[in-house]
CSV table of C-alpha atoms in Angstrom, one decimal:
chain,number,residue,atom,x,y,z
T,1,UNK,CA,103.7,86.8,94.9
T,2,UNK,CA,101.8,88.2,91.9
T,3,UNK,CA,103.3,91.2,90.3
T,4,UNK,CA,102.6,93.6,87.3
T,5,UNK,CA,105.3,93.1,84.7
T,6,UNK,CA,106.8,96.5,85.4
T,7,UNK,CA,106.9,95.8,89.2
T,8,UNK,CA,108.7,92.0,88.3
T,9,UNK,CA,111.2,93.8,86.2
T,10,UNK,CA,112.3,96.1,89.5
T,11,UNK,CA,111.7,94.0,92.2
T,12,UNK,CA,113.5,91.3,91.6
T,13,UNK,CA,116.7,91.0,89.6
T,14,UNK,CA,119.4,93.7,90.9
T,15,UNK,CA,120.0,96.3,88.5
T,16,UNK,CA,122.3,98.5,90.0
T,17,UNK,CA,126.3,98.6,89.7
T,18,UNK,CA,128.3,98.3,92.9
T,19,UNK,CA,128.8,102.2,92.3
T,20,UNK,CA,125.8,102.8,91.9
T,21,UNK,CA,124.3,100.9,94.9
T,22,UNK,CA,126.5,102.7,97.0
T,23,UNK,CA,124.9,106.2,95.8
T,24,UNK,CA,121.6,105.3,95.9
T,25,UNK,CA,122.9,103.9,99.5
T,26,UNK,CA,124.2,107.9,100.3
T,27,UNK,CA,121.1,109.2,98.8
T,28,UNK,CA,118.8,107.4,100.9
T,29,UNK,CA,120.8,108.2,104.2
T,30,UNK,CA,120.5,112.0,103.0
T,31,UNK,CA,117.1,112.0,102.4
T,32,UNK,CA,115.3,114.2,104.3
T,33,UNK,CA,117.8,117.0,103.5
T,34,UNK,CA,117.5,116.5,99.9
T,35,UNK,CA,113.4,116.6,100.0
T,36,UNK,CA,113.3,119.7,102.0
T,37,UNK,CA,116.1,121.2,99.4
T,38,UNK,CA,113.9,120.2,96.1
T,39,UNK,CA,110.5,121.1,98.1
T,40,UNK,CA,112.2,124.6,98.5
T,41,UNK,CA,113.6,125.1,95.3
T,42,UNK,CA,109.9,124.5,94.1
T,43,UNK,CA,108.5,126.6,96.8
T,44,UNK,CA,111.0,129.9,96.8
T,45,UNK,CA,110.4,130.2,93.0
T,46,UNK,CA,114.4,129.6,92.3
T,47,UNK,CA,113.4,126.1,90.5
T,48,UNK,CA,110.9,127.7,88.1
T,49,UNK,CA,113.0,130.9,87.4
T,50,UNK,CA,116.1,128.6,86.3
T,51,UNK,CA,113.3,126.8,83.9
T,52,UNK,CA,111.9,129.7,82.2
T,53,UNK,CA,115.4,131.2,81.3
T,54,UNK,CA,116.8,130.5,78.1
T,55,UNK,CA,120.2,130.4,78.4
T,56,UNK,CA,120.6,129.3,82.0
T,57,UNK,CA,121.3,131.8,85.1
T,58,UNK,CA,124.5,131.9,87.4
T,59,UNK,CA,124.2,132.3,91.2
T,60,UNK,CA,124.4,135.9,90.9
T,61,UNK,CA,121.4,136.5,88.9
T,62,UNK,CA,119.1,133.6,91.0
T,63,UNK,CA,120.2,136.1,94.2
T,64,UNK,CA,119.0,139.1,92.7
T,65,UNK,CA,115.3,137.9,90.5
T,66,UNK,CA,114.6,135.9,93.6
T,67,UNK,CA,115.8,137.8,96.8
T,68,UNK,CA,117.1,134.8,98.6
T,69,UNK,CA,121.2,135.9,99.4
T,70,UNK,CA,123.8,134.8,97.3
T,71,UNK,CA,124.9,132.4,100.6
T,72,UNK,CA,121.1,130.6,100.3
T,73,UNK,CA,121.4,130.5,96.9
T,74,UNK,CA,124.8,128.5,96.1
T,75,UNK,CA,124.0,126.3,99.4
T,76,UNK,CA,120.7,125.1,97.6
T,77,UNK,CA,122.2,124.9,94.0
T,78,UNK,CA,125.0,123.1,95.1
T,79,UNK,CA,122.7,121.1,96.9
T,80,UNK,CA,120.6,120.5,93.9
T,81,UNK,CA,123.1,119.9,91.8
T,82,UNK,CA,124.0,117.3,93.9
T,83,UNK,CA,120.7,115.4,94.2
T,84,UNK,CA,120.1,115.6,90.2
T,85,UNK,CA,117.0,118.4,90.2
T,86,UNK,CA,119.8,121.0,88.6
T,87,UNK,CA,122.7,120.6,85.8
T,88,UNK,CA,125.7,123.1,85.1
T,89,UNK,CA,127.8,124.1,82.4
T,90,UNK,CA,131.0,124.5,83.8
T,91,UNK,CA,132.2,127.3,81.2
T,92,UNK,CA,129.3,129.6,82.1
T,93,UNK,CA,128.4,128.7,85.6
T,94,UNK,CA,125.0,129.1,84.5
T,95,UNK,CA,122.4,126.7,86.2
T,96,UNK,CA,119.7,124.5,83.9
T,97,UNK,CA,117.1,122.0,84.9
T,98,UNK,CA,117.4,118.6,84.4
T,99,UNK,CA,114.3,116.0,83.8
T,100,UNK,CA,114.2,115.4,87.3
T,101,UNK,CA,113.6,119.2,88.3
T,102,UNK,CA,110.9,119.7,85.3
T,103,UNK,CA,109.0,116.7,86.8
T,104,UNK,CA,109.1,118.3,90.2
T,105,UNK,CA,107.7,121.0,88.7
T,106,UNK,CA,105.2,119.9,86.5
T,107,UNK,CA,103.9,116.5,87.4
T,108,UNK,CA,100.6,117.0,89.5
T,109,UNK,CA,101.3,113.7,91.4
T,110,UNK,CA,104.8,114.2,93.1
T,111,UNK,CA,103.6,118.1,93.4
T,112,UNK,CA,100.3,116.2,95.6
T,113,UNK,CA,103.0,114.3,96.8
T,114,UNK,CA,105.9,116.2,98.1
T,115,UNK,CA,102.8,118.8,99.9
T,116,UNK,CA,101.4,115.6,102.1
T,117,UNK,CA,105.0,114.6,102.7
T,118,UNK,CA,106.0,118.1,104.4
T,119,UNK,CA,102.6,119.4,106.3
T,120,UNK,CA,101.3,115.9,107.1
T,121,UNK,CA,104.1,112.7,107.4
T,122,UNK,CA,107.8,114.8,108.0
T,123,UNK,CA,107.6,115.4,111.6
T,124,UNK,CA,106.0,112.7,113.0
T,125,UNK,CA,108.0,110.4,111.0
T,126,UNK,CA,110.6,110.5,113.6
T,127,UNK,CA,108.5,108.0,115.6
T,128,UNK,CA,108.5,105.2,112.8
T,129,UNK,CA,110.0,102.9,114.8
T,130,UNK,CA,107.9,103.4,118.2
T,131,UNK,CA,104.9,103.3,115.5
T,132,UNK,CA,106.1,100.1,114.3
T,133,UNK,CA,106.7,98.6,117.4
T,134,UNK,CA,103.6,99.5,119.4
T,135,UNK,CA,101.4,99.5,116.7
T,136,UNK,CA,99.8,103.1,116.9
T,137,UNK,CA,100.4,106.1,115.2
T,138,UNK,CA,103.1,107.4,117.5
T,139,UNK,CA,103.5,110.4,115.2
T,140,UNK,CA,100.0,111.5,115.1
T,141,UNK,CA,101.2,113.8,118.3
T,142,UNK,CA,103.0,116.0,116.1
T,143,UNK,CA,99.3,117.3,114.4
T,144,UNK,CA,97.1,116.6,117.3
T,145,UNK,CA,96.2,114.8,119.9
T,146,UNK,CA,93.7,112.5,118.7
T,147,UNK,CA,93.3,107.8,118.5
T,148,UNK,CA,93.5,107.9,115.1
T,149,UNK,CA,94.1,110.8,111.7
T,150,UNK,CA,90.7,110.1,110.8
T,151,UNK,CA,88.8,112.1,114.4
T,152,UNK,CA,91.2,114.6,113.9
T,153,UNK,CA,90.5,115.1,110.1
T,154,UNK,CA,88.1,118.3,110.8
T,155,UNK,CA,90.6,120.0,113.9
T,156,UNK,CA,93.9,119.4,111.6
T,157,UNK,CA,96.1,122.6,110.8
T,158,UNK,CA,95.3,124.4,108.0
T,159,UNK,CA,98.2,123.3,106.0
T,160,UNK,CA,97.9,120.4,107.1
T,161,UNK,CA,94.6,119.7,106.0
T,162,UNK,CA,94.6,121.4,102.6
T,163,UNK,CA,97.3,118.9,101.9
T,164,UNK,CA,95.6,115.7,103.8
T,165,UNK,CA,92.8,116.5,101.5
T,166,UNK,CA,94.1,117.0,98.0
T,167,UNK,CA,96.5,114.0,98.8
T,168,UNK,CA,92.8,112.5,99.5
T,169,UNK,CA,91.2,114.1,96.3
T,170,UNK,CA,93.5,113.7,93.8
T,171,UNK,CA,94.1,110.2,93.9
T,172,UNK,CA,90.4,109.5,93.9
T,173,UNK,CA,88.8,112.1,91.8
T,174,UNK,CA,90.7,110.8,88.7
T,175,UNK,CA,88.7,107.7,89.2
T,176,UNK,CA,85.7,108.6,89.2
T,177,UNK,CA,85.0,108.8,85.5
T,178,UNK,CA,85.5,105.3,85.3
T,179,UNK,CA,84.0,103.9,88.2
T,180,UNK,CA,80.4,105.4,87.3
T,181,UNK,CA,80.4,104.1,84.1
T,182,UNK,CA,80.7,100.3,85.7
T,183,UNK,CA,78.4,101.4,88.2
T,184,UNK,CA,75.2,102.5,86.7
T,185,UNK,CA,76.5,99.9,83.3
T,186,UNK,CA,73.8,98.4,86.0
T,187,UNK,CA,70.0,99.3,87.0
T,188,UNK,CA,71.5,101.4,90.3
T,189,UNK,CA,68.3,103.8,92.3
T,190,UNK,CA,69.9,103.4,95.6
T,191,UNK,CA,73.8,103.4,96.4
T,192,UNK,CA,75.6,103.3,99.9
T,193,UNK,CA,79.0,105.1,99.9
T,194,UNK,CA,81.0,103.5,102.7
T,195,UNK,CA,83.4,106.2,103.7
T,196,UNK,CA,81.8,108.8,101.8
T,197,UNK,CA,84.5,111.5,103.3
T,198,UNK,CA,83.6,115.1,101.7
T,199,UNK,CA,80.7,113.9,99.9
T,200,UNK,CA,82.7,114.6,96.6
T,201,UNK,CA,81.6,110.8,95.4
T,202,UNK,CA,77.7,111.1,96.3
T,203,UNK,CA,77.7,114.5,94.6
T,204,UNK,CA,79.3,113.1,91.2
T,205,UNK,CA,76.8,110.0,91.5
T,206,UNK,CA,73.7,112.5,91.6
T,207,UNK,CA,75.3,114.6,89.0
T,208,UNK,CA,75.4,111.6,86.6
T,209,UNK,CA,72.7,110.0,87.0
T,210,UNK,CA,69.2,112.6,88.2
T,211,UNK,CA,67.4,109.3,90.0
T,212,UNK,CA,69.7,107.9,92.1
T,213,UNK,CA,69.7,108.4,95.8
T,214,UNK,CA,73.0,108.4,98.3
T,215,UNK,CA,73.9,107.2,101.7
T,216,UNK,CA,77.0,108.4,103.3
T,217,UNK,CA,78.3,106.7,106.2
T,218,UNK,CA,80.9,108.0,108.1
T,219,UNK,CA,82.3,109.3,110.9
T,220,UNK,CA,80.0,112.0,113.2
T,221,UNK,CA,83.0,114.5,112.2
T,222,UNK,CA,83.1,113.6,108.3
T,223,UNK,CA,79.3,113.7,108.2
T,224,UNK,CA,79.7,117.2,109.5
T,225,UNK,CA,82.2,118.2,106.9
T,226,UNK,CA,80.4,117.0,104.3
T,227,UNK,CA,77.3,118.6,105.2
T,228,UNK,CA,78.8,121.6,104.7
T,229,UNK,CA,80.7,120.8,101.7
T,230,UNK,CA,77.7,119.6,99.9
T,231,UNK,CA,75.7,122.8,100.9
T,232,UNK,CA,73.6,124.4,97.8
T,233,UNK,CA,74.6,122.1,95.8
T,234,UNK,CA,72.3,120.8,93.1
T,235,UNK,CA,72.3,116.8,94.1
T,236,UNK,CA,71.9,118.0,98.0
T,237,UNK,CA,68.7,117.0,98.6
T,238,UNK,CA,69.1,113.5,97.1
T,239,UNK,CA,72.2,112.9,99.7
T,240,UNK,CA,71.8,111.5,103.3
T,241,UNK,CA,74.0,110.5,105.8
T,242,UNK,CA,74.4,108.1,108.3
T,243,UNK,CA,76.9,108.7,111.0
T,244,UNK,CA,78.2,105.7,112.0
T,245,UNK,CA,81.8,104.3,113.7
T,246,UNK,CA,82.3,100.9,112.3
T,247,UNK,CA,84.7,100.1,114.4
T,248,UNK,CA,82.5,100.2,118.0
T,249,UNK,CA,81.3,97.2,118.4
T,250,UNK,CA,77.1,96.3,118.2
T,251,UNK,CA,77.6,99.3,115.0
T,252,UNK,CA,76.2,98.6,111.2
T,253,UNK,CA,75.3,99.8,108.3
T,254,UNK,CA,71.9,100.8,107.3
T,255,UNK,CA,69.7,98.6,106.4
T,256,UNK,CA,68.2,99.1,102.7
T,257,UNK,CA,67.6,97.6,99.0
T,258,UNK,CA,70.9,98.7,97.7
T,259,UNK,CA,72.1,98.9,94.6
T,260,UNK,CA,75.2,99.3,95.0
T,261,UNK,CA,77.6,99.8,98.0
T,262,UNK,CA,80.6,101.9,97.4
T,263,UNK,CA,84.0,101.9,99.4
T,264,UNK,CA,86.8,104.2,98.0
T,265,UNK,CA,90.2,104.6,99.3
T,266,UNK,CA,88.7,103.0,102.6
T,267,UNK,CA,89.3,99.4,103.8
T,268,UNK,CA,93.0,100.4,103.2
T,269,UNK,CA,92.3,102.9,106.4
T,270,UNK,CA,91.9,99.5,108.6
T,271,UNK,CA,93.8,96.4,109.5
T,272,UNK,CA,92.8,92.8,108.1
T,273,UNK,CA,91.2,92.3,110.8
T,274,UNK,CA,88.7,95.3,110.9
T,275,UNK,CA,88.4,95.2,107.3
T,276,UNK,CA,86.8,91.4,107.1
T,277,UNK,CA,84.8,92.9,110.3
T,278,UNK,CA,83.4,95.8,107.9
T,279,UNK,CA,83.1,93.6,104.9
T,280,UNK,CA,80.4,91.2,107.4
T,281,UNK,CA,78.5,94.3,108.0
T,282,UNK,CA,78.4,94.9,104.6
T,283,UNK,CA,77.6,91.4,103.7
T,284,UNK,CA,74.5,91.9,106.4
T,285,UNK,CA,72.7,94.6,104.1
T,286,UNK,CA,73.6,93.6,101.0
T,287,UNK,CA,71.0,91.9,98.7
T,288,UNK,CA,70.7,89.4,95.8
T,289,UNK,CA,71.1,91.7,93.6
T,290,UNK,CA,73.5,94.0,95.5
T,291,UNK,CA,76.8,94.7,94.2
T,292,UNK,CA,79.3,96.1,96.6
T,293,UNK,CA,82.4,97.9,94.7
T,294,UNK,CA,86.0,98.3,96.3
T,295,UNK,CA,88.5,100.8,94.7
T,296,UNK,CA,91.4,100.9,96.2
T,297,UNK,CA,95.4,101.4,94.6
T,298,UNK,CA,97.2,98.0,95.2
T,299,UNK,CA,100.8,98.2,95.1
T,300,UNK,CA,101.1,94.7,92.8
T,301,UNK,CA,99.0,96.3,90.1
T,302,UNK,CA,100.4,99.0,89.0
T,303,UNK,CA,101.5,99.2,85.5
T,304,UNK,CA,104.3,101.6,86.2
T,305,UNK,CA,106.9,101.0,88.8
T,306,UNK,CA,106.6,104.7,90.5
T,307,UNK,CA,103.1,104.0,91.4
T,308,UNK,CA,103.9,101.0,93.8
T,309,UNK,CA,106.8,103.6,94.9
T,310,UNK,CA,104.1,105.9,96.0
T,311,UNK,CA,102.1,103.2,97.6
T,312,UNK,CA,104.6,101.3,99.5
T,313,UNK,CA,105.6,104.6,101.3
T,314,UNK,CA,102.2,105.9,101.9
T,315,UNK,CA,102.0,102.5,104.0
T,316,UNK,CA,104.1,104.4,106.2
T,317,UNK,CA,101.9,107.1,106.7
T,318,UNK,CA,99.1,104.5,108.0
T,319,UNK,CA,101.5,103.2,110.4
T,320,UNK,CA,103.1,106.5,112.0
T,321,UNK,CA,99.9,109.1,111.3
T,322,UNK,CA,96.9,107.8,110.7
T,323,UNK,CA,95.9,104.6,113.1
T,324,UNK,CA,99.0,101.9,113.3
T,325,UNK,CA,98.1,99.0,111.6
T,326,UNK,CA,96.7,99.5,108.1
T,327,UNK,CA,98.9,99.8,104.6
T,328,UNK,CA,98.3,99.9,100.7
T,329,UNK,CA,97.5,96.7,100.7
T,330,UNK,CA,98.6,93.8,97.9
T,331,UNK,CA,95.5,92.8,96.2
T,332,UNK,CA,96.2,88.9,97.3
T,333,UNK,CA,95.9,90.4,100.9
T,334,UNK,CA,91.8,91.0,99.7
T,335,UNK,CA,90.5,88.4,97.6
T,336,UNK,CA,91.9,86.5,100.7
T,337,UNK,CA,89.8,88.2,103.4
T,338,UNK,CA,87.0,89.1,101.0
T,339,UNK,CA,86.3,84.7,100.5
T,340,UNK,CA,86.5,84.7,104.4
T,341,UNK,CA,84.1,86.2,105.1
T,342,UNK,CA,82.0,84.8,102.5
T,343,UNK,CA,81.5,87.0,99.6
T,344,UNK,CA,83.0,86.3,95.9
T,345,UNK,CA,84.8,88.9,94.0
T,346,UNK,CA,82.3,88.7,90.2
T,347,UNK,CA,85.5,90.9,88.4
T,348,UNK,CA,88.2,93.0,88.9
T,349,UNK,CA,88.9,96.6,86.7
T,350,UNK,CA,92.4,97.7,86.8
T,351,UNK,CA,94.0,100.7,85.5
T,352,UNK,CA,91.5,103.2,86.4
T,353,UNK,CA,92.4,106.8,87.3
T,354,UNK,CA,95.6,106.9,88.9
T,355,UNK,CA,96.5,103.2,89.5
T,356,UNK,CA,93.6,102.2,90.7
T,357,UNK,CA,91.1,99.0,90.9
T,358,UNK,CA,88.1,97.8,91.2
T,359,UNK,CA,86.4,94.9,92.9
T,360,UNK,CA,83.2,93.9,91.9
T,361,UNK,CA,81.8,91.4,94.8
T,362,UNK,CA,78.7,89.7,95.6
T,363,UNK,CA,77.2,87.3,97.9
């Protein structure tokens, strides 16, 4: 199994002492109370108050600057303390936070993170095993009733979808940079975005380059979304779309001379199966000189160990929420089903954005 050196280190020599195995063991079974605990001492304010004191603050004075009772207050302290986000000195009683409370605070990813977790994954999460088992999302009933995440995207509760989003956002719009630099490091007029969700992608394309045209396909729902997203906006009338389910069977793509076809964050939305199915179509349209572009996060090349943390789990948000039987896949998994179905992968860009990769393939 091919692994990043930091994901070698981690994966496969134990590191942990007998004592400490058996905490990490308690910590795991407690889990869901200790993430609602942190995401609340984020969320009430008491996290950020303990930070910007200077000396520290007691129970007492967390009860009276943030108005939760001095009960609420010792059960989530103690709580906290507990789980590593606070520390104590035992003279003073006065509370401090530790490394892992200032990254709660402060890292824009577990932020992202810990948001998605709560409106989106925590209920439904309670049917991992029935999802597992049946292969459906057997949580998705706790949002809405819909097949799949993806028809529901544009009906989802407001919290819910402001976090679905910026969970979507975040971990692509870092990549961006990057990805139209190797793109148009090519003659590129016309590009397909595969996928194209909000239309965040097309509208960054057109921005950076003033000649190219887009193509979004997607789903009737997402194509109406990101109409009204890309509304007045400056690279509007250089954007088209192309509502399309890939999954029904007689569909394709457009036909065209493309330059490029783009697929972010979306083959991982499918199963192996479905995915060499949507690479064919792509295969169908694409040109001598067409280049088709896969960016997806693979767990087995990250360079930090966290990363694959993130990606591993978010595997269990396919399988519960979104459609049953897609993941983060290991990169093996698509060089694999990308020779299948007869197309050769030219290069591959790691490192990009937040974790992320790129394919370069061609006939």
């Amino acid at each position: 199994m091919n692994l990043f050196p930091a994901l070698e280190r981690a994966y496969t020599k134990e590191s942990l002492s007998a004592r400490e195995a058996q905490r990490m063991a308690e910590y795991i079974a407690w889990a869901p109370l200790i993430f609602q605990t942190a995401r609340v001492m984020v969320k009430s304010g008491i996290l950020q108050l303990i930070r910007d004191s200077a000396e520290g603050l007691t129970a007492g004075e967390i009860a009276e600057s943030s108005g939760y009772s001095i009960y609420a207050v010792k059960v989530l302290t103690e709580a906290s303390l507990s789980a590593g986000i606070i520390l104590v000195d035992k003279e003073s009683s006065r509370f401090t936070i530790s490394k892992t409370g200032w990254f709660l605070l402060t890292d824009e990813a577990t932020r992202v993170n810990m948001d998605f977790n709560h409106s989106v994954n925590y209920r439904g999460m309670y049917h991992l095993e029935e999802a597992l088992k049946e292969g459906r999302p057997a949580g998705l009933k706790s949002l809405g009733d819909w097949p799949t995440i993806y028809q529901g995207l544009s009906q989802l509760p407001p919290d819910a979808q402001r976090d679905w989003f910026a969970f979507d956002h975040f971990y692509s719009d870092h990549s961006f940079s990057s990805a139209l630099k190797l793109i148009f490091s090519k003659k590129c007029s016309r590009i397909m975005d595969v996928g194209g969700n909000t239309g965040r992608f097309a509208l960054k394309c057109t921005e950076y380059n003033p000649d190219v045209k887009v193509t979004v396909v997607d789903l009737p729902g997402q194509i109406e979304m990101m109409k009204r997203a890309i509304s007045g906006s400056v690279g509007e009338s250089r954007i088209e779309a192309f509502p399309a389910d890939l999954l029904k069977s007689g569909s394709k793509l457009p036909q065209g001379e493309w330059d490029a076809i783009w697929m972010s964050q979306f083959l991982d939305c499918f199963s192996i199966e479905e995915i060499a199915s949507i690479l064919s179509k792509a295969k169908e349209v694409m040109g001598s000189k067409s280049t088709l572009y896969i960016m997806e996060t693979f767990w087995d090349r990250q360079k930090y160990e966290p990363a694959s943390l993130c990606l591993t789990m978010t595997s269990l948000y396919f399988t519960v929420m979104a459609n049953g039987n897609s993941k983060m896949y290991h990169s093996d998994d698509f060089l694999s089903v990308i020779e299948s179905v007869g197309l050769k992968v030219a290069a591959i860009h790691d490192g990009l954005g937040h974790g992320h990769s790129i394919m370069e393939v061609t006939l």
